Coordinates of N, CA, C and O in Angstrom, one line a residue:
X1 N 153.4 7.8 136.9 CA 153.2 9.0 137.7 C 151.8 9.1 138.3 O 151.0 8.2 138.2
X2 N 151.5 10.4 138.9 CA 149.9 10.3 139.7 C 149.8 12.2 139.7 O 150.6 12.9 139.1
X3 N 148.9 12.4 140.2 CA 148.2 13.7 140.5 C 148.2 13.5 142.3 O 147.7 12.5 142.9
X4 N 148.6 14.4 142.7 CA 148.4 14.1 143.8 C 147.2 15.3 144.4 O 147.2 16.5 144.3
X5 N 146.4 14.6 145.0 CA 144.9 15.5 145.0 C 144.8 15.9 147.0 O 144.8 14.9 147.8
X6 N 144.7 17.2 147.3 CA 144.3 17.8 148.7 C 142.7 17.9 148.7 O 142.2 18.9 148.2
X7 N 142.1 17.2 149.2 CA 140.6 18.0 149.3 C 140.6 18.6 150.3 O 141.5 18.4 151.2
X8 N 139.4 19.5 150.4 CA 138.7 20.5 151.0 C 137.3 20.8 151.0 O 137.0 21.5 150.0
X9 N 136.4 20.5 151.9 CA 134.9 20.8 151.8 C 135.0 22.5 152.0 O 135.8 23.0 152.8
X10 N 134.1 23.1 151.2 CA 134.3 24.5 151.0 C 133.7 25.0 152.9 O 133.0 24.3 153.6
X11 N 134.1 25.9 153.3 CA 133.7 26.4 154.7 C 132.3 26.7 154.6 O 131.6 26.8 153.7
X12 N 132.2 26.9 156.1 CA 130.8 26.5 156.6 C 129.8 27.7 156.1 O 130.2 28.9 156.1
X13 N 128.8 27.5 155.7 CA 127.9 28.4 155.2 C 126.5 28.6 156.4 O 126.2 27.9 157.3
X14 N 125.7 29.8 156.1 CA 124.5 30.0 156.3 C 123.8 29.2 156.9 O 123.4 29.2 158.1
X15 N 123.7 28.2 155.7 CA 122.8 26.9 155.8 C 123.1 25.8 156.9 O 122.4 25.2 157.8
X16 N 124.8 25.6 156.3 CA 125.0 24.6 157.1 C 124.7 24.9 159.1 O 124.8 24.0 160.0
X17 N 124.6 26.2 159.2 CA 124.9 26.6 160.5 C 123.2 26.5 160.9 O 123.0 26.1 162.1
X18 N 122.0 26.9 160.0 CA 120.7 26.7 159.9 C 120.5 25.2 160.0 O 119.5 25.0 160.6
X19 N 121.2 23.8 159.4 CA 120.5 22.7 159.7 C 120.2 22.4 158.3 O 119.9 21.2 158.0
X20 N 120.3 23.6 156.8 CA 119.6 23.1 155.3 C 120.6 22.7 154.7 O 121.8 22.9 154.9
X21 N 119.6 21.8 153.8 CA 121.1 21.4 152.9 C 120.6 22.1 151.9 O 119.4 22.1 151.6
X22 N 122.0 22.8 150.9 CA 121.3 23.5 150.3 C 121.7 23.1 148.6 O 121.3 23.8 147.6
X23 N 122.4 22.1 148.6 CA 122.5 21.6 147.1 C 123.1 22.7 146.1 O 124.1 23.4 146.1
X24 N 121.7 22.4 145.0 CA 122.4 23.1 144.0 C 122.0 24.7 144.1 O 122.1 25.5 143.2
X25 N 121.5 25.3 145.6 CA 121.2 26.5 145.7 C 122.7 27.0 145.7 O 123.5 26.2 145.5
X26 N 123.2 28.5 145.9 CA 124.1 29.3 145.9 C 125.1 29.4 147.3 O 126.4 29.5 147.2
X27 N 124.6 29.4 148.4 CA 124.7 29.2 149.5 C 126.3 30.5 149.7 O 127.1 30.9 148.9
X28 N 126.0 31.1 151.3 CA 126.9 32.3 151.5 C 127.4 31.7 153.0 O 126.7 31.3 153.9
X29 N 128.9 31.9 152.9 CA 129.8 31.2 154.0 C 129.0 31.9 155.2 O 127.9 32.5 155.0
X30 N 129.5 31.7 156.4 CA 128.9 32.6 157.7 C 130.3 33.1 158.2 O 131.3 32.7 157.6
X31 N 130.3 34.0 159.2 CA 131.4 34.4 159.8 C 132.4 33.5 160.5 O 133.5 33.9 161.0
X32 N 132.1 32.2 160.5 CA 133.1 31.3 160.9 C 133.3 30.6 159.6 O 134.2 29.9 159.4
X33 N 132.3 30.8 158.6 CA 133.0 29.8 157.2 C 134.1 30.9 156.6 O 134.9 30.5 155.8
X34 N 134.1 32.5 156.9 CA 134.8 33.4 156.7 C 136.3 32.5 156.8 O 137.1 32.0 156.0
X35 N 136.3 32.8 158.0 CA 137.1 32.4 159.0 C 137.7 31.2 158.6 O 138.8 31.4 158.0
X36 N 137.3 30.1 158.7 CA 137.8 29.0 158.4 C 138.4 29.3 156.6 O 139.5 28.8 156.4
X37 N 137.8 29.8 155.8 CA 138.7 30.0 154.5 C 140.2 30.3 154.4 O 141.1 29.9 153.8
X38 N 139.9 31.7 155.6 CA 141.5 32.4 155.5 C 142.2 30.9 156.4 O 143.3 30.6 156.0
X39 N 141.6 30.2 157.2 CA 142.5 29.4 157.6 C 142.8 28.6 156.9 O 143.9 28.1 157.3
X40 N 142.1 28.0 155.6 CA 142.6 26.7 154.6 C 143.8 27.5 153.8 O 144.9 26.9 153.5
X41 N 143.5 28.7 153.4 CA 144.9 29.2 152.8 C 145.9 29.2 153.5 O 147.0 28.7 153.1
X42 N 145.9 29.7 154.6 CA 147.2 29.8 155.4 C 147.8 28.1 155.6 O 148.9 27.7 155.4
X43 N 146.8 27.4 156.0 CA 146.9 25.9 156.1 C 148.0 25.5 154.7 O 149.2 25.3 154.8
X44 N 147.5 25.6 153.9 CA 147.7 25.0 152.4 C 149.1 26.1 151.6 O 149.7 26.2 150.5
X45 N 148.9 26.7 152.6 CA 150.2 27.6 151.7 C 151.2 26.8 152.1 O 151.1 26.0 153.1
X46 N 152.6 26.9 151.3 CA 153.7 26.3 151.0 C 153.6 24.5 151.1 O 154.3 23.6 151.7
X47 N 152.4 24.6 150.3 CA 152.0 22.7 149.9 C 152.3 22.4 148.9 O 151.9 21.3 148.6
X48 N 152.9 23.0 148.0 CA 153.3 22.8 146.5 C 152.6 22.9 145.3 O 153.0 22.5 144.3
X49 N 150.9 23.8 145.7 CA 150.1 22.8 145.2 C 150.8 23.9 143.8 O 151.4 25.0 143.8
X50 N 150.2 23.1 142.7 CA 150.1 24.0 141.3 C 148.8 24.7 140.7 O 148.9 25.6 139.9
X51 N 147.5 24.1 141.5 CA 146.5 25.0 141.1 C 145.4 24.4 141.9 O 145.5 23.3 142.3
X52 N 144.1 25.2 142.3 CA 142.8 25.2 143.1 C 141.6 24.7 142.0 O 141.1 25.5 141.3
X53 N 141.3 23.6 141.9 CA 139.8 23.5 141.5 C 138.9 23.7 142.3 O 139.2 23.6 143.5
X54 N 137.5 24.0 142.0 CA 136.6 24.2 142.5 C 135.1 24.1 142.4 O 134.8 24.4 141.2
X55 N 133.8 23.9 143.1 CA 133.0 23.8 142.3 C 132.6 25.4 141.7 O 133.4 26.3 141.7
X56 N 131.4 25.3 141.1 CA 131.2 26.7 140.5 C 130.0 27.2 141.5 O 129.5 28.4 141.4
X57 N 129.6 26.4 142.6 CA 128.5 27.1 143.3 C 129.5 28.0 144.0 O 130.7 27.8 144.2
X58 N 128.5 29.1 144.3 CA 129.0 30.5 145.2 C 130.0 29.9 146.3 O 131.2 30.0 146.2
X59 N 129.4 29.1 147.2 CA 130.2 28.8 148.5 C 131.4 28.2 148.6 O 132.2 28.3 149.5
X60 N 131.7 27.2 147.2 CA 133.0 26.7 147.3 C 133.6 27.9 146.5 O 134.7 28.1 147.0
X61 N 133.4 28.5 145.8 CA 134.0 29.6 144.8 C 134.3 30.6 146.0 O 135.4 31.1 145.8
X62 N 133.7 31.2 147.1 CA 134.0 32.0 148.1 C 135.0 31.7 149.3 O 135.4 32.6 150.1
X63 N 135.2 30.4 149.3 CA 136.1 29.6 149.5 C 137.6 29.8 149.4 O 138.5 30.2 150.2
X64 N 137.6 29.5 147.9 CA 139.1 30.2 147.5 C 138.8 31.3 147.2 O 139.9 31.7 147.2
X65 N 138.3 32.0 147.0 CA 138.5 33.7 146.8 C 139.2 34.1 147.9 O 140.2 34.9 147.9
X66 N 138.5 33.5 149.6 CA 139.1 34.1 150.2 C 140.6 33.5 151.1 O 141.2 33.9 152.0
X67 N 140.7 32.2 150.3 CA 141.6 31.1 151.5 C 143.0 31.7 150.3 O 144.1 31.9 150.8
X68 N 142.9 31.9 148.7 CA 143.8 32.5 148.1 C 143.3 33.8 147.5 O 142.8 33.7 146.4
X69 N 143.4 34.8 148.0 CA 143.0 36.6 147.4 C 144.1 36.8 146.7 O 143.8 37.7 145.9
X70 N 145.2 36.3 146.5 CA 145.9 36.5 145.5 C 146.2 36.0 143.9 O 147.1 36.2 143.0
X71 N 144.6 35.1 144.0 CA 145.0 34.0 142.9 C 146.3 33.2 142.4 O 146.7 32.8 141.2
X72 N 147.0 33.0 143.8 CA 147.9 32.0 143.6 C 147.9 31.2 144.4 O 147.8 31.7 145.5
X73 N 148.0 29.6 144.3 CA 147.9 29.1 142.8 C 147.0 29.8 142.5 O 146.2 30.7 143.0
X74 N 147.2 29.0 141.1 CA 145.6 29.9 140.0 C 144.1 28.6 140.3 O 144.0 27.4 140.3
X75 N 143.4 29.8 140.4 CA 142.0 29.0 140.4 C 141.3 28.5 139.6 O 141.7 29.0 138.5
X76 N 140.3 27.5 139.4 CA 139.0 26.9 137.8 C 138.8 26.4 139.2 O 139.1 25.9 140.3
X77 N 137.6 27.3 137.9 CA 135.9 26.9 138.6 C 135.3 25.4 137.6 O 135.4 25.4 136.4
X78 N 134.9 24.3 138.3 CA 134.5 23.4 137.4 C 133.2 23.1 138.0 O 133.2 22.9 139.2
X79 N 132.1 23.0 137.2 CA 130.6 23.0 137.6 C 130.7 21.1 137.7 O 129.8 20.5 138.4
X80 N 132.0 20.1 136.9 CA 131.5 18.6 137.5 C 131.8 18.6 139.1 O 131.5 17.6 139.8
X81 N 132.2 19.7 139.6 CA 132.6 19.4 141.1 C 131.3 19.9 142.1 O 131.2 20.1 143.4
X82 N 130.5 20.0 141.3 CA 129.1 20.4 142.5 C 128.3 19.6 143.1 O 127.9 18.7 142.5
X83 N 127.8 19.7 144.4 CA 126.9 19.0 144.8 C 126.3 18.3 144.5 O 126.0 18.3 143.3
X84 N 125.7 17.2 145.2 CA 124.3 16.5 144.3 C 123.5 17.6 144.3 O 123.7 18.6 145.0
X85 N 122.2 17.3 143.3 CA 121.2 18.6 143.4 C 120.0 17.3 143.8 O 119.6 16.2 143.4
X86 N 119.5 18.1 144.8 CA 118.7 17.7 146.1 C 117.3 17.9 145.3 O 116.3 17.4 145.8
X87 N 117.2 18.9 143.9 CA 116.1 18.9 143.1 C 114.8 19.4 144.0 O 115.2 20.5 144.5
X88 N 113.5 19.2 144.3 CA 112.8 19.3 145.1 C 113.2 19.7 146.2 O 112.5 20.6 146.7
X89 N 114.5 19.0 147.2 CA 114.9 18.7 148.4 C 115.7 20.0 148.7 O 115.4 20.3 149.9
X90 N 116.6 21.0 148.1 CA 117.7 21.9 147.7 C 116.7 22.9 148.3 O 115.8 23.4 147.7
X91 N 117.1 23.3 149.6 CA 116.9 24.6 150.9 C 116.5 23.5 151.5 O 116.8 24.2 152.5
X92 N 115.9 22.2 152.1 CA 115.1 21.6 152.8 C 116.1 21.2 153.7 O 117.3 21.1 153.4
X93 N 115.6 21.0 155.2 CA 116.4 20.5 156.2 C 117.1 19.2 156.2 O 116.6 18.2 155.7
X94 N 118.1 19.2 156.6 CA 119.4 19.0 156.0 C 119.5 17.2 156.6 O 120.3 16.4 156.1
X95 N 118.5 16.8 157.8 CA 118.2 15.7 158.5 C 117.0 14.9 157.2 O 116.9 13.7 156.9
X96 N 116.0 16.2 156.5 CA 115.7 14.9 155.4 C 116.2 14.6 154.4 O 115.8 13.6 153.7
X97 N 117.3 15.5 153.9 CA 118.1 15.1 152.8 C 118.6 13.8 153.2 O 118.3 12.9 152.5
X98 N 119.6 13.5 154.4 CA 120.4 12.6 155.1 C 119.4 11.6 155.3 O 119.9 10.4 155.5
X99 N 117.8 11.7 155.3 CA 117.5 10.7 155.5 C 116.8 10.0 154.4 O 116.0 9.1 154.4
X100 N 117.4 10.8 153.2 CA 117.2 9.8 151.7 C 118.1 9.3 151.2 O 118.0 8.4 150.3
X101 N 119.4 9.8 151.7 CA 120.7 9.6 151.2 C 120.9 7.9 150.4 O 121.5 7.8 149.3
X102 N 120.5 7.0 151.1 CA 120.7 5.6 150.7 C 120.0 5.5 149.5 O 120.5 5.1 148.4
X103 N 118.7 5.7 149.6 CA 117.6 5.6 148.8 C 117.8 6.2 147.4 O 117.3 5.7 146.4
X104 N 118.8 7.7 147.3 CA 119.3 8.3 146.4 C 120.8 7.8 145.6 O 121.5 8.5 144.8
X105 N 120.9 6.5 146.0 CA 122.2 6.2 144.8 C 122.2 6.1 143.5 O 123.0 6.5 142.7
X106 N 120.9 5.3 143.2 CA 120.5 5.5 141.9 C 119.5 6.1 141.5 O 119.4 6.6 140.4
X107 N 118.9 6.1 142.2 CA 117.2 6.7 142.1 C 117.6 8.4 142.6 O 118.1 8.7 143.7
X108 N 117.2 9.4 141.3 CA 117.4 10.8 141.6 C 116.3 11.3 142.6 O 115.1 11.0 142.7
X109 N 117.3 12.3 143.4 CA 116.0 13.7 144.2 C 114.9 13.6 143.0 O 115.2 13.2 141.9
X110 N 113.7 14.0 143.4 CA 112.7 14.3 142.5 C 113.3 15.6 141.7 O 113.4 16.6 142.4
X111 N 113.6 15.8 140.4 CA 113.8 16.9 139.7 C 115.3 16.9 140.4 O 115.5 18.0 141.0
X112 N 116.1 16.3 140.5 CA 117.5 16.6 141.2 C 118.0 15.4 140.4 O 117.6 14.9 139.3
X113 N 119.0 15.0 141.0 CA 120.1 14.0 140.5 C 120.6 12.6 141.5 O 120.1 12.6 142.7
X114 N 121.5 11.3 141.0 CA 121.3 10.7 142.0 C 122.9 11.2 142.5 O 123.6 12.0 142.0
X115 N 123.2 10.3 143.8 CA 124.8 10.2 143.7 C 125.3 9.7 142.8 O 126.0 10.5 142.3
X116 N 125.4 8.6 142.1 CA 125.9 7.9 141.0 C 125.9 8.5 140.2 O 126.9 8.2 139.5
X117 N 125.2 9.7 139.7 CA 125.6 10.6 139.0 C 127.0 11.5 139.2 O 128.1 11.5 138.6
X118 N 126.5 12.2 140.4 CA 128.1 13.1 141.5 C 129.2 12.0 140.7 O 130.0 12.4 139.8
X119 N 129.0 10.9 141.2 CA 130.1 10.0 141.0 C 130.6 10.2 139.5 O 131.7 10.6 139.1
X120 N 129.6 9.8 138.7 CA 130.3 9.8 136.9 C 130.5 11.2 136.8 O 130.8 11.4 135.7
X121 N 130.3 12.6 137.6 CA 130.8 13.6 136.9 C 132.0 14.0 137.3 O 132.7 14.8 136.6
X122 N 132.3 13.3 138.7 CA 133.5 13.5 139.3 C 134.5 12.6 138.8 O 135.6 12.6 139.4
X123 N 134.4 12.0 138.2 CA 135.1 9.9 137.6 C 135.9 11.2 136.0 O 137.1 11.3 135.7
X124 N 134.6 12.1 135.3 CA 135.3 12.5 134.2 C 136.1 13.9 134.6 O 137.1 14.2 133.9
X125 N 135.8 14.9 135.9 CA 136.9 15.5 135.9 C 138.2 14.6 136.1 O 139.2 14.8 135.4
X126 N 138.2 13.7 136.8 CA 139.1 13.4 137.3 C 139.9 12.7 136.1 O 141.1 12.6 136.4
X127 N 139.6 12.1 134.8 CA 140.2 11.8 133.8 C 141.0 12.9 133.2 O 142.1 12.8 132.6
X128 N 140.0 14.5 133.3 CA 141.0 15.6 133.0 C 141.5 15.8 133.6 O 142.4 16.5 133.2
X129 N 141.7 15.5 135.0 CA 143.0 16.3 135.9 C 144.2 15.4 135.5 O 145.4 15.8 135.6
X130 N 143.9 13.9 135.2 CA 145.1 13.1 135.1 C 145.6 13.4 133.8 O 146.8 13.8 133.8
X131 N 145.1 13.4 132.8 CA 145.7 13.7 131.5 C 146.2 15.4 131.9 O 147.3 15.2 132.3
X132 N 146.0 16.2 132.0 CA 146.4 17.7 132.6 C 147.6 17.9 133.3 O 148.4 18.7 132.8
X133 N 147.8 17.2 134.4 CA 148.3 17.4 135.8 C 149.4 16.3 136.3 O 149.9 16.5 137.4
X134 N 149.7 15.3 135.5 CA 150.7 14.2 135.6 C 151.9 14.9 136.5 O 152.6 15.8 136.1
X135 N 151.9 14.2 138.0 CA 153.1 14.8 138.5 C 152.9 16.0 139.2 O 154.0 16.6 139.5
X136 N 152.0 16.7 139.6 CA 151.1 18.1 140.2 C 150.5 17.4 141.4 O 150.2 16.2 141.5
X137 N 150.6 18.4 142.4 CA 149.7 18.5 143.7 C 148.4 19.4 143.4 O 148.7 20.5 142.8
X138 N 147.2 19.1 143.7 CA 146.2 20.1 143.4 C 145.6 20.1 144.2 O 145.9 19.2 145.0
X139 N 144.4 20.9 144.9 CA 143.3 21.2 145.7 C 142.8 21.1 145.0 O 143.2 21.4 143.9
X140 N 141.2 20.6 145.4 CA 139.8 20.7 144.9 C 139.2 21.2 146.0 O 139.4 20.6 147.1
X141 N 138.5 22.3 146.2 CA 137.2 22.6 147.1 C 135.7 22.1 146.8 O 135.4 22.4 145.7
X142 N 135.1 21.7 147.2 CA 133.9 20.8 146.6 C 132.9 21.2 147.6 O 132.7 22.3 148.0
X143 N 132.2 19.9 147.9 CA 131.0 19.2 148.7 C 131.1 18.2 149.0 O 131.9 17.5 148.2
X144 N 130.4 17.5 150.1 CA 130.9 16.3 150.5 C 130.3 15.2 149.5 O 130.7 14.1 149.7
X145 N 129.2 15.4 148.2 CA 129.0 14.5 147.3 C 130.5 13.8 146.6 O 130.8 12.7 146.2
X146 N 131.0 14.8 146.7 CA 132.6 15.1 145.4 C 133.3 14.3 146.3 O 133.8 13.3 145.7
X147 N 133.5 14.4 147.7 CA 134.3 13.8 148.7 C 134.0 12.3 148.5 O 134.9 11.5 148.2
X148 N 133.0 11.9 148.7 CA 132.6 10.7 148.3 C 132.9 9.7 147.4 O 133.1 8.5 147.6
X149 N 132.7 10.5 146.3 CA 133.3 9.9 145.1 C 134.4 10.4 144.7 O 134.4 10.7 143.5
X150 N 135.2 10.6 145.2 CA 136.6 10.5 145.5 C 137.3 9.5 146.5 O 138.3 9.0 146.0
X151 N 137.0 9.1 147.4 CA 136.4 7.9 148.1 C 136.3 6.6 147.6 O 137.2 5.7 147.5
X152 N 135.1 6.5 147.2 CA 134.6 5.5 146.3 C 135.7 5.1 145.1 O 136.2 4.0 145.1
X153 N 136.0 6.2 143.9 CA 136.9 6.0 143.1 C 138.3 5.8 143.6 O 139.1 5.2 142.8
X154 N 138.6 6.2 144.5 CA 140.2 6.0 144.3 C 141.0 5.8 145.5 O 142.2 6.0 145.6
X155 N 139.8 5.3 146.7 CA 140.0 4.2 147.4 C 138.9 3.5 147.5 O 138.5 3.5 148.7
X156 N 138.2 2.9 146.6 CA 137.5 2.2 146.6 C 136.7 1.4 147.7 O 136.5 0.2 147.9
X157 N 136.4 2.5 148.4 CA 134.7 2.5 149.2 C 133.7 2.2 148.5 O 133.5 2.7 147.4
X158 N 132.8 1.1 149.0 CA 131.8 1.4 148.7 C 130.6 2.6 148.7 O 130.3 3.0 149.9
X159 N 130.0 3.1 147.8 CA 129.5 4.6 147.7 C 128.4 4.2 148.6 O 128.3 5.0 149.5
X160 N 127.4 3.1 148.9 CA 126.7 3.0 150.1 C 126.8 2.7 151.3 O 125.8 2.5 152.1
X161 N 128.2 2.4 151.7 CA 128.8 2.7 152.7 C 128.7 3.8 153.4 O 128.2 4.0 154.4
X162 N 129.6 4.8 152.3 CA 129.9 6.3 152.5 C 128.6 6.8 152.8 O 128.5 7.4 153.9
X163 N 127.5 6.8 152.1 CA 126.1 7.1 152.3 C 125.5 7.2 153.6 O 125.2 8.2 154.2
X164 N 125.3 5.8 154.0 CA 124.8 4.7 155.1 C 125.4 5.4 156.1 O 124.7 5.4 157.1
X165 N 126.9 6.2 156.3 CA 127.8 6.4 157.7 C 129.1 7.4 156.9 O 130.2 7.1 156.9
X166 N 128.6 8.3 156.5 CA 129.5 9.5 156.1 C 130.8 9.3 157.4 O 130.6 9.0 158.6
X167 N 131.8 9.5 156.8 CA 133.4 9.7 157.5 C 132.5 11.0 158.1 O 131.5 11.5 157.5
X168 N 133.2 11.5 159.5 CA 133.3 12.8 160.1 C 134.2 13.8 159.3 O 135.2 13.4 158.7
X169 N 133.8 15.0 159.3 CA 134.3 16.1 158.4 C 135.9 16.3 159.2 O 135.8 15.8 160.3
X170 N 137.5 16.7 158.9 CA 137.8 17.0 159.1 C 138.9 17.9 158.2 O 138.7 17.4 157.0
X171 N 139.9 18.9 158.2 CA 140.8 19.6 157.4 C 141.6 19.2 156.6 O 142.8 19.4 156.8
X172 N 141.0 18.5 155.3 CA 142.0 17.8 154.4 C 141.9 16.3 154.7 O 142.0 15.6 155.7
X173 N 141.5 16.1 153.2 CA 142.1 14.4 153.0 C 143.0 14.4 151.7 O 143.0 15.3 150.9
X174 N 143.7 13.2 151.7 CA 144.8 13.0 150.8 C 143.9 11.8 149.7 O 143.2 10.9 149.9
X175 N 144.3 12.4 148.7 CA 144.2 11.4 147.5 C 145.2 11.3 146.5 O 146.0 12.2 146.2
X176 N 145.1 9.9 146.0 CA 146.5 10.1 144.4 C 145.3 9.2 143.7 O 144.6 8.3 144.0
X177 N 145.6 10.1 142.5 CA 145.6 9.9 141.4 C 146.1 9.5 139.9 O 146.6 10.2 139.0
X178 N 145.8 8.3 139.9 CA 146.9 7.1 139.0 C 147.0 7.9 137.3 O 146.1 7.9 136.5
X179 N 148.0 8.2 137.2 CA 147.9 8.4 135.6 C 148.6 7.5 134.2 O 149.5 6.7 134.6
X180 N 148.5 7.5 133.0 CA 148.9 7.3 132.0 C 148.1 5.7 131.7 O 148.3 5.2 130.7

């Protein structure tokens, strides 16, 4: 059997509409990340899913609060689904984050983390969703670190590929997830 996984980059925030990347900061949608929420719910309604993960920063948590107000599915908040932390970098413009990105696969932000990390913390939720969820459709709301290494793990991209030349953002990608 598998898990079958919907992602979702949480809607557009503040920052993102400022140019910062804002990491492991809190970050607050803007009136079009409003907007685009109610539209991932209405999108994702009657998808079968069985339940919403998410990360624990504000922006993906504001996310589904407002794409499901009804807490159905049921929501978890999971802090392995968070950003890389940009450490030093976290509020800094969003063009020099992007332009360490390669340089940061192993080697962490100063006082931050690397992606190879993102990757092993997203590698162990993803061990609990399979032991959990055998046979389930799920959403994850994330960041594009989480996107990545989802990517990387389970269509086997190379993670400095993905780095080097990020996929363009669009509404939903499909993943499965192998179990037993």
């Amino acid at each position: 059997m598998a898990v079958e996984i919907v992602y979702e980059t949480h809607s557009t925030t503040t920052d993102n509409e400022a140019r910062i990347a804002t990491g492991w900061l809190p970050g607050r949608l803007s009136a079009l990340g409003r907007r685009q929420a109610r539209e991932l719910g209405e999108r994702r309604r009657g998808d079968g899913l069985s339940a919403v993960f998410t990360s624990d920063l504000h922006r993906a948590v504001e996310t589904a609060a407002l794409a499901f107000p009804d807490g159905v599915p049921e929501v978890h908040r999971d802090v392995r689904l968070r950003e890389c932390d940009y450490g030093e970098f976290n509020g800094r413009p969003a063009a020099l984050v992007a332009a360490q990105r390669v340089r940061r696969i192993d080697d962490p932000f100063p006082g931050g983390q690397s992606y190879r990390q993102v990757l092993t913390s997203t590698a162990e939720f993803l061990r609990d969703l399979a032991a959990g969820r055998d046979g389930q459709r799920v959403l994850l709301i994330a960041h594009s670190a989480n996107r990545w290494a989802l990517e990387c793990l389970l269509d086997g991209t190379p993670l400095e590929q993905l780095l080097a030349d990020p996929p363009a953002w669009r509404p939903g990608w499909y993943f499965t997830l192998p179990t037993g």
